[in-house]
Short mmCIF file of C-alpha atoms and ligand atoms in Angstrom, two decimals:
data_model
loop_
_atom_site.label_atom_id
_atom_site.label_comp_id
_atom_site.label_asym_id
_atom_site.label_seq_id
_atom_site.Cartn_x
_atom_site.Cartn_y
_atom_site.Cartn_z
CA MET A 1228 -9.11 -12.49 7.45
CA ILE A 1229 -7.29 -10.45 4.83
CA THR A 1230 -3.67 -9.74 5.77
CA ARG A 1231 -2.03 -6.34 6.03
CA ASN A 1232 0.44 -5.15 3.41
CA PRO A 1233 3.69 -6.19 5.17
CA HIS A 1234 5.49 -3.05 3.95
CA LEU A 1235 3.24 -0.93 6.17
CA ALA A 1236 4.75 -2.58 9.22
CA ASN A 1237 8.18 -1.42 8.06
CA LEU A 1238 7.26 2.27 8.23
CA LYS A 1239 9.07 3.77 11.16
CA ALA A 1240 6.83 5.56 13.69
CA GLY A 1241 4.66 8.39 12.38
CA TYR A 1242 5.28 10.68 9.45
CA LEU A 1243 7.48 13.54 10.69
CA PHE A 1244 5.10 16.48 10.40
CA PRO A 1245 2.10 14.99 12.22
CA GLU A 1246 4.54 14.16 15.05
CA ILE A 1247 5.65 17.79 15.21
CA ALA A 1248 2.03 18.97 15.16
CA LYS A 1249 1.32 16.59 18.06
CA ARG A 1250 4.20 18.01 20.10
CA ARG A 1251 3.01 21.53 19.36
CA ARG A 1252 -0.52 20.66 20.57
CA GLU A 1253 0.88 19.13 23.74
CA PHE A 1254 2.96 22.24 24.38
CA ALA A 1255 -0.02 24.54 23.73
CA ALA A 1256 -2.19 22.49 26.09
CA ALA A 1257 0.42 22.80 28.84
CA HIS A 1258 0.97 26.54 28.15
CA PRO A 1259 -2.45 27.92 27.18
CA ASN A 1260 -1.23 31.56 27.17
CA ALA A 1261 1.80 31.01 24.95
CA LYS A 1262 1.68 32.51 21.45
CA VAL A 1263 3.36 29.74 19.51
CA ILE A 1264 4.91 30.75 16.16
CA SER A 1265 5.43 28.03 13.58
CA LEU A 1266 8.58 28.07 11.49
CA GLY A 1267 8.22 24.33 11.30
CA ILE A 1268 6.48 22.86 8.32
CA GLY A 1269 6.78 24.12 4.73
CA ASN A 1270 3.17 25.16 4.38
CA THR A 1271 2.52 28.45 2.58
CA THR A 1272 0.84 31.30 4.46
CA GLU A 1273 0.31 34.19 2.05
CA PRO A 1274 -2.75 34.72 -0.16
CA ILE A 1275 -2.66 33.82 -3.84
CA LEU A 1276 -1.84 37.02 -5.76
CA PRO A 1277 -4.65 38.74 -7.75
CA HIS A 1278 -3.86 37.89 -11.37
CA ILE A 1279 -3.30 34.20 -10.61
CA ASN A 1280 -6.36 34.13 -8.39
CA ALA A 1281 -8.39 35.66 -11.24
CA GLY A 1282 -7.18 32.75 -13.41
CA LEU A 1283 -8.67 30.33 -10.89
CA VAL A 1284 -11.94 32.30 -10.72
CA GLU A 1285 -12.21 32.50 -14.52
CA GLY A 1286 -11.51 28.76 -14.73
CA ALA A 1287 -14.36 28.06 -12.32
CA LYS A 1288 -16.68 30.39 -14.27
CA LYS A 1289 -15.86 28.64 -17.55
CA LEU A 1290 -17.12 25.38 -16.11
CA GLY A 1291 -20.55 27.00 -15.79
CA THR A 1292 -20.81 27.70 -19.53
CA LYS A 1293 -21.58 25.44 -22.47
CA GLU A 1294 -18.57 26.58 -24.46
CA GLY A 1295 -16.11 26.53 -21.56
CA TYR A 1296 -17.14 23.32 -19.83
CA SER A 1297 -14.59 20.50 -19.70
CA GLY A 1298 -14.61 17.10 -18.03
CA TYR A 1299 -11.82 14.56 -17.63
CA GLN A 1300 -8.57 15.57 -19.25
CA ASP A 1301 -6.08 13.04 -18.01
CA GLU A 1302 -2.79 14.45 -19.25
CA GLY A 1303 -3.58 18.10 -18.54
CA LEU A 1304 -4.51 21.17 -20.58
CA PRO A 1305 -2.34 21.21 -23.72
CA GLU A 1306 -1.87 25.01 -23.37
CA LEU A 1307 -0.53 24.56 -19.84
CA ARG A 1308 1.86 21.78 -20.86
CA GLU A 1309 3.14 23.90 -23.72
CA LYS A 1310 3.63 26.90 -21.42
CA ILE A 1311 5.48 24.78 -18.86
CA SER A 1312 7.83 23.49 -21.54
CA LYS A 1313 8.45 27.04 -22.78
CA VAL A 1314 8.82 28.82 -19.44
CA PHE A 1315 10.81 26.21 -17.50
CA TYR A 1316 12.60 24.20 -20.21
CA LYS A 1317 13.07 26.63 -23.12
CA GLY A 1318 10.67 24.49 -25.19
CA LYS A 1319 12.98 21.47 -24.99
CA PHE A 1320 10.14 19.00 -24.33
CA SER A 1321 7.07 18.16 -26.40
CA ILE A 1322 3.77 18.51 -24.57
CA ASP A 1323 3.37 14.76 -24.22
CA GLU A 1324 6.57 14.65 -22.17
CA ILE A 1325 4.99 16.99 -19.59
CA PHE A 1326 2.44 15.31 -17.30
CA ILE A 1327 0.26 17.66 -15.24
CA SER A 1328 -0.39 16.33 -11.74
CA ASP A 1329 -2.06 17.16 -8.45
CA GLY A 1330 1.36 17.87 -6.93
CA ALA A 1331 4.91 16.64 -6.62
CA LYS A 1332 4.32 14.54 -3.50
CA CYS A 1333 1.59 12.57 -5.26
CA ASP A 1334 3.83 11.98 -8.28
CA ILE A 1335 6.73 10.88 -6.09
CA GLY A 1336 4.43 8.25 -4.58
CA ARG A 1337 3.16 7.09 -7.96
CA LEU A 1338 6.60 7.02 -9.62
CA GLN A 1339 7.70 4.13 -7.42
CA THR A 1340 5.22 1.90 -9.27
CA LEU A 1341 7.60 2.09 -12.27
CA PHE A 1342 10.41 0.43 -10.37
CA GLY A 1343 8.61 -1.98 -8.08
CA THR A 1344 9.48 -4.03 -5.05
CA GLY A 1345 13.12 -4.60 -4.28
CA VAL A 1346 14.59 -1.76 -6.34
CA LYS A 1347 17.74 -0.24 -4.84
CA VAL A 1348 17.20 3.32 -3.68
CA ALA A 1349 19.69 6.09 -2.91
CA VAL A 1350 18.68 9.28 -1.12
CA GLN A 1351 20.40 12.41 0.03
CA ASP A 1352 20.64 12.29 3.80
CA PRO A 1353 18.92 14.38 5.11
CA SER A 1354 16.02 14.48 2.66
CA TYR A 1355 12.29 15.12 2.24
CA PRO A 1356 10.79 12.14 4.14
CA VAL A 1357 8.50 11.07 1.28
CA TYR A 1358 11.42 9.57 -0.68
CA VAL A 1359 12.25 7.09 2.07
CA ASP A 1360 8.71 6.43 3.33
CA GLY A 1361 7.40 6.10 -0.25
CA SER A 1362 10.15 3.58 -0.99
CA VAL A 1363 9.27 1.62 2.14
CA LEU A 1364 5.58 1.55 1.17
CA ALA A 1365 6.49 0.33 -2.31
CA GLY A 1366 8.53 -2.46 -0.77
CA ALA A 1367 11.79 -1.07 -2.09
CA ALA A 1368 13.45 -0.86 1.31
CA GLY A 1369 14.53 -3.59 3.69
CA GLY A 1370 13.82 -3.52 7.41
CA TRP A 1371 14.80 -0.74 9.78
CA GLU A 1372 18.26 -0.90 11.32
CA GLU A 1373 19.95 1.37 13.85
CA THR A 1374 21.02 3.89 11.20
CA GLY A 1375 18.29 3.63 8.58
CA TYR A 1376 16.58 1.19 6.22
CA ALA A 1377 18.71 -1.75 5.08
CA GLY A 1378 17.66 -1.44 1.43
CA ILE A 1379 18.30 2.28 1.15
CA THR A 1380 21.67 3.87 0.53
CA TYR A 1381 21.90 7.07 2.53
CA LEU A 1382 24.15 9.69 0.96
CA PRO A 1383 25.26 11.94 3.83
CA CYS A 1384 25.15 15.66 3.04
CA THR A 1385 27.04 17.40 5.80
CA ALA A 1386 28.99 20.58 6.49
CA GLU A 1387 32.16 18.56 5.73
CA ASN A 1388 31.12 17.82 2.12
CA ASN A 1389 29.40 21.17 1.65
CA PHE A 1390 26.03 19.38 1.60
CA PHE A 1391 26.73 17.54 -1.65
CA PRO A 1392 27.08 13.75 -1.27
CA ASN A 1393 29.83 11.34 -2.20
CA LEU A 1394 28.43 9.84 -5.41
CA ASP A 1395 30.73 6.80 -5.16
CA LEU A 1396 28.32 5.45 -2.53
CA ILE A 1397 25.58 4.99 -5.14
CA GLN A 1398 25.12 1.35 -6.15
CA PRO A 1399 24.59 0.40 -9.81
CA ASN A 1400 20.96 0.09 -11.04
CA SER A 1401 19.58 2.34 -8.30
CA LEU A 1402 16.76 4.81 -8.20
CA ILE A 1403 18.31 8.08 -6.99
CA TYR A 1404 16.16 10.72 -5.32
CA PHE A 1405 17.80 14.12 -5.57
CA CYS A 1406 16.37 17.46 -4.46
CA SER A 1407 17.86 20.88 -5.29
CA PRO A 1408 17.24 23.43 -3.84
CA ASN A 1409 17.22 20.94 -1.07
CA ASN A 1410 14.63 20.41 1.54
CA PRO A 1411 15.71 20.50 4.38
CA THR A 1412 19.27 21.85 4.01
CA GLY A 1413 18.52 24.73 1.64
CA ALA A 1414 21.68 23.80 -0.31
CA VAL A 1415 21.57 24.25 -4.08
CA SER A 1416 23.77 22.08 -6.28
CA ASP A 1417 25.79 23.84 -8.97
CA HIS A 1418 26.38 22.82 -12.60
CA ALA A 1419 29.54 20.84 -11.88
CA GLN A 1420 27.85 18.91 -9.08
CA LEU A 1421 24.76 18.06 -11.12
CA SER A 1422 26.94 17.12 -14.10
CA ALA A 1423 28.76 14.66 -11.84
CA LEU A 1424 25.40 13.29 -10.68
CA VAL A 1425 24.19 12.78 -14.26
CA GLU A 1426 27.46 11.15 -15.26
CA THR A 1427 27.26 8.79 -12.28
CA ALA A 1428 23.64 7.88 -13.09
CA ILE A 1429 24.49 7.11 -16.72
CA ASN A 1430 27.62 5.11 -15.84
CA LYS A 1431 25.82 3.10 -13.18
CA SER A 1432 22.53 2.55 -15.08
CA CYS A 1433 20.57 4.52 -12.51
CA ILE A 1434 17.50 6.71 -12.89
CA ILE A 1435 17.29 10.01 -11.01
CA ILE A 1436 14.02 11.42 -9.71
CA PHE A 1437 14.98 15.07 -9.53
CA ASP A 1438 12.73 17.12 -7.26
CA ALA A 1439 12.79 20.77 -8.32
CA ALA A 1440 9.86 21.91 -6.13
CA TYR A 1441 11.87 24.94 -4.90
CA SER A 1442 13.53 25.93 -8.19
CA GLU A 1443 11.68 29.26 -8.36
CA PHE A 1444 13.47 30.39 -5.21
CA ILE A 1445 16.85 30.34 -6.97
CA ARG A 1446 18.19 33.86 -7.42
CA ASP A 1447 21.81 33.15 -8.29
CA PRO A 1448 21.77 32.97 -12.12
CA SER A 1449 24.72 30.59 -12.18
CA LEU A 1450 22.75 27.85 -10.39
CA PRO A 1451 20.74 25.30 -12.42
CA LYS A 1452 16.96 25.48 -11.95
CA THR A 1453 16.33 22.13 -13.61
CA ILE A 1454 18.34 18.93 -14.07
CA TYR A 1455 17.79 19.32 -17.82
CA GLU A 1456 20.25 22.23 -17.88
CA ILE A 1457 22.80 19.42 -17.62
CA ASP A 1458 23.91 17.70 -20.79
CA LYS A 1459 22.43 14.20 -21.27
CA ALA A 1460 20.13 14.48 -18.22
CA GLU A 1461 17.14 13.43 -20.34
CA LEU A 1462 18.82 10.03 -20.69
CA CYS A 1463 18.72 9.37 -16.95
CA ALA A 1464 16.32 11.71 -15.17
CA ILE A 1465 12.67 12.34 -14.45
CA GLU A 1466 11.90 15.75 -12.97
CA VAL A 1467 9.02 16.47 -10.59
CA ASN A 1468 7.94 20.02 -9.90
CA SER A 1469 5.15 21.89 -8.22
CA PHE A 1470 3.18 25.14 -8.16
CA SER A 1471 2.66 24.72 -4.40
CA LYS A 1472 5.39 26.91 -3.00
CA PRO A 1473 5.94 29.58 -5.70
CA LEU A 1474 2.20 30.29 -6.15
CA GLY A 1475 0.79 29.35 -2.75
CA PHE A 1476 -1.03 26.40 -4.39
CA THR A 1477 -0.39 24.01 -1.47
CA GLY A 1478 -4.16 23.66 -1.05
CA VAL A 1479 -5.11 24.19 -4.71
CA ARG A 1480 -2.92 21.22 -5.79
CA LEU A 1481 -1.04 21.48 -9.07
CA GLY A 1482 2.31 20.18 -10.24
CA TRP A 1483 3.92 18.36 -13.12
CA SER A 1484 6.48 15.73 -14.03
CA VAL A 1485 8.75 15.61 -17.04
CA VAL A 1486 9.40 12.13 -18.39
CA PRO A 1487 11.55 12.39 -21.52
CA LYS A 1488 10.79 9.99 -24.36
CA VAL A 1489 14.46 9.05 -24.69
CA LEU A 1490 14.58 7.77 -21.10
CA LYS A 1491 14.88 3.98 -21.06
CA TYR A 1492 15.20 1.22 -18.48
CA LYS A 1493 18.30 -0.95 -18.63
CA SER A 1494 16.22 -3.40 -20.71
CA GLY A 1495 15.71 -0.69 -23.35
CA GLU A 1496 11.98 -0.33 -22.67
CA SER A 1497 10.46 3.13 -22.55
CA VAL A 1498 9.91 4.74 -19.14
CA HIS A 1499 7.69 7.34 -20.83
CA ALA A 1500 5.32 4.68 -22.21
CA ASP A 1501 5.01 3.07 -18.78
CA TRP A 1502 4.38 6.41 -17.07
CA ASN A 1503 1.61 7.11 -19.57
CA ARG A 1504 0.12 3.74 -18.72
CA VAL A 1505 0.43 4.23 -14.94
CA MET A 1506 -1.02 7.75 -15.00
CA GLY A 1507 -3.85 6.65 -17.29
CA THR A 1508 -4.67 3.86 -14.85
CA ILE A 1509 -4.46 5.38 -11.38
CA PHE A 1510 -4.78 9.13 -11.98
CA ASN A 1511 -7.67 11.02 -13.52
CA GLY A 1512 -6.04 14.38 -14.11
CA ALA A 1513 -5.48 17.51 -12.05
CA SER A 1514 -8.38 19.87 -11.30
CA ASN A 1515 -9.17 21.91 -14.40
CA ILE A 1516 -9.76 24.99 -12.20
CA ALA A 1517 -6.25 24.64 -10.75
CA GLN A 1518 -4.86 24.33 -14.27
CA TYR A 1519 -6.45 27.64 -15.32
CA GLY A 1520 -4.73 29.19 -12.30
CA GLY A 1521 -1.44 27.63 -13.43
CA LEU A 1522 -1.95 29.01 -16.91
CA ALA A 1523 -2.45 32.54 -15.52
CA ALA A 1524 0.74 32.11 -13.47
CA LEU A 1525 2.80 31.55 -16.60
CA ASP A 1526 1.89 34.71 -18.49
CA ASP A 1527 3.88 37.94 -17.95
CA GLU A 1528 1.71 39.23 -15.12
CA GLY A 1529 1.61 35.81 -13.42
CA LEU A 1530 5.37 35.41 -13.61
CA LYS A 1531 5.77 38.80 -11.92
CA GLU A 1532 3.49 37.64 -9.12
CA MET A 1533 5.40 34.37 -8.74
CA ARG A 1534 8.58 36.38 -8.40
CA ALA A 1535 6.98 38.72 -5.85
CA LEU A 1536 5.71 35.86 -3.69
CA THR A 1537 9.00 33.96 -3.73
CA ASP A 1538 10.82 37.27 -2.99
CA PHE A 1539 8.59 37.71 0.03
CA TYR A 1540 9.46 34.30 1.49
CA LEU A 1541 13.14 34.83 0.68
CA GLY A 1542 12.86 38.10 2.65
CA ASN A 1543 11.63 36.07 5.63
CA ALA A 1544 14.48 33.62 5.12
CA LYS A 1545 17.04 36.42 5.25
CA LEU A 1546 15.61 37.75 8.52
CA ILE A 1547 15.79 34.30 10.13
CA ARG A 1548 19.24 33.58 8.83
CA ASP A 1549 20.58 36.95 9.97
CA ALA A 1550 19.05 36.49 13.42
CA LEU A 1551 20.64 33.06 13.81
CA GLN A 1552 24.01 34.22 12.52
CA LYS A 1553 24.02 37.14 14.97
CA LEU A 1554 23.78 34.51 17.70
CA GLY A 1555 26.84 32.79 16.26
CA ILE A 1556 24.82 29.82 14.99
CA ASN A 1557 26.19 28.44 11.74
CA CYS A 1558 23.56 27.94 9.09
CA ILE A 1559 23.17 27.42 5.39
CA GLY A 1560 20.27 27.89 2.98
CA GLY A 1561 17.85 30.78 2.96
CA ASP A 1562 19.46 32.62 0.03
CA ASN A 1563 18.20 30.52 -2.89
CA SER A 1564 15.71 28.48 -0.90
CA PRO A 1565 13.06 29.02 1.77
CA TYR A 1566 14.77 26.77 4.35
CA ILE A 1567 17.54 27.56 6.79
CA TRP A 1568 19.52 24.64 8.17
CA ALA A 1569 20.97 25.62 11.55
CA HIS A 1570 23.81 23.70 13.14
CA PHE A 1571 23.91 22.85 16.83
CA PRO A 1572 27.04 20.66 16.91
CA GLY A 1573 26.99 17.76 19.33
CA ARG A 1574 23.34 18.35 20.29
CA ASP A 1575 20.39 16.04 19.75
CA SER A 1576 18.11 17.77 17.26
CA TRP A 1577 14.85 16.73 18.98
CA GLU A 1578 16.28 18.18 22.18
CA VAL A 1579 17.11 21.49 20.45
CA PHE A 1580 13.62 21.46 18.88
CA ALA A 1581 12.10 21.02 22.39
CA GLU A 1582 14.32 23.73 23.86
CA ILE A 1583 13.46 26.28 21.15
CA LEU A 1584 9.76 25.50 21.66
CA GLU A 1585 10.06 25.79 25.43
CA LYS A 1586 12.23 28.91 25.56
CA HIS A 1587 10.97 30.86 22.55
CA GLN A 1588 7.61 29.27 21.75
CA ILE A 1589 8.82 28.72 18.20
CA VAL A 1590 8.15 25.48 16.31
CA THR A 1591 11.01 24.29 14.12
CA THR A 1592 11.74 20.89 12.58
CA PRO A 1593 14.39 18.63 14.13
CA GLY A 1594 17.00 17.69 11.57
CA ALA A 1595 17.11 14.01 12.60
CA GLY A 1596 13.54 13.68 11.30
CA PHE A 1597 14.96 14.04 7.78
CA GLY A 1598 17.56 11.29 8.13
CA PRO A 1599 20.50 10.24 10.29
CA ALA A 1600 22.82 12.99 8.97
CA GLY A 1601 20.29 15.60 10.13
CA GLN A 1602 21.31 14.95 13.73
CA GLY A 1603 22.65 18.15 15.32
CA PHE A 1604 20.64 20.38 12.96
CA VAL A 1605 17.29 22.13 13.10
CA ARG A 1606 15.35 23.41 10.08
CA PHE A 1607 13.73 26.84 10.11
CA SER A 1608 11.08 27.39 7.44
CA ALA A 1609 10.57 30.86 5.91
CA PHE A 1610 6.88 30.21 5.25
CA GLY A 1611 5.14 32.57 7.65
CA HIS A 1612 3.56 36.00 7.98
CA ARG A 1613 6.18 38.76 8.16
CA ALA A 1614 5.06 39.97 11.59
CA ASP A 1615 5.37 36.43 12.99
CA VAL A 1616 8.81 35.98 11.48
CA GLU A 1617 9.95 39.32 12.92
CA GLU A 1618 8.62 38.39 16.34
CA ALA A 1619 10.28 34.98 16.14
CA CYS A 1620 13.61 36.66 15.31
CA ASN A 1621 13.24 39.03 18.28
CA ARG A 1622 12.48 36.11 20.57
CA LEU A 1623 15.49 34.18 19.31
CA GLN A 1624 17.78 37.11 20.06
CA ALA A 1625 16.36 37.50 23.54
CA ILE A 1626 17.41 34.05 24.73
CA VAL A 1627 20.32 32.19 23.24
CA THR A 1628 19.99 28.44 22.55
CA GLN A 1629 23.30 26.77 21.95
N1 PLP B 279 8.99 18.05 -2.83
C1 PLP B 279 9.57 18.65 -1.80
C2 PLP B 279 11.05 18.65 -1.70
C3 PLP B 279 8.80 19.28 -0.82
O1 PLP B 279 9.40 19.87 0.21
C4 PLP B 279 7.40 19.28 -0.93
C5 PLP B 279 6.55 19.89 0.09
O2 PLP B 279 6.93 20.32 1.13
C6 PLP B 279 6.83 18.62 -2.01
C7 PLP B 279 7.65 18.02 -2.95
C8 PLP B 279 5.35 18.52 -2.14
O3 PLP B 279 4.89 19.26 -3.21
P1 PLP B 279 3.35 19.24 -3.60
O4 PLP B 279 2.64 20.22 -2.72
O5 PLP B 279 3.35 19.66 -5.02
O6 PLP B 279 2.82 17.86 -3.42
#
């Protein structure tokens, strides 16, 4: 009989979010009259705004005409790639350095094929679970130990280091996953911090996969929205990004990756050429309808809508953060990101998660699910309808959890 991929056996328990959904279902079954509000997962809730939606509709209509029909287009619409370079990178990249994808998560999974089994990996701790689980699936990580995977270097991001890790912990020749604005902490790294990261990567022959999926939530103009605002980043970094959160495209599926042509492995071979080869082999392009929606999002009207939608979620984030702070709970995030990272010192985060669900009927995400340094924290997501967020804030104030 064919044997199972041994890396699958290394995956620890279930993926975090299905586990939370399971606990929510169990709670709802035991309390059939409870109105449970989810501030748990980062799934968008608001409708796609009209101009961008019209772009999707027009894209679908085009497919029904002789002149507008298109089939496979592996690398993505050239107009969209050009617009992405112009809007997000001041035209710094040629269109063949921008790869349109069906989302950042999918690209993160595929990118591991460039580095293969046994590569050393460093991740912010806590971090988006796909970095660690994707590395385990690719065979990059060793077995599970008490405090994490043996082959993964966890870079603790805690209140003590202001949620920016000690870069000295990174081993030479590593693949570094770095996310800013960060999921789950909501922390955004500044220019000096990202410059130090780039310098470390270059000095230690590392490659950074920089996840900028929440960059459009940044409001402070002094904070970098892309790693390529940092000098020399194109020599050591790939950036993944997504239309999911700023446009509500979580179900539409559209994202992109930037792989600069100057980026090389230690051997001097081109990462860009390999990514072209990988994408051409195991990916057949993003939906052309989604890409027409993306194109509409990057004209003047679309950019206004993107701003309005991200403003809306940031408004939710402020309400949640204010409500928690009124209770004396320390938290960060929520100002330039849609996540609020609330501190419950000395408490087990799954226990706090269970208590908030029990007392307030609010679903959150336990910090420990994002890595060992998430212990003692709970993540509140600002993705929700305004009325639900307001009700959740009222419920939180009614009963204190500490
Ligand atoms: N990167 C981060 C940090 C995320 O939090 C998420 C989704 O929650 C993604 C990527 C997934 O993006 P996409 O919907 O484009 O796959």
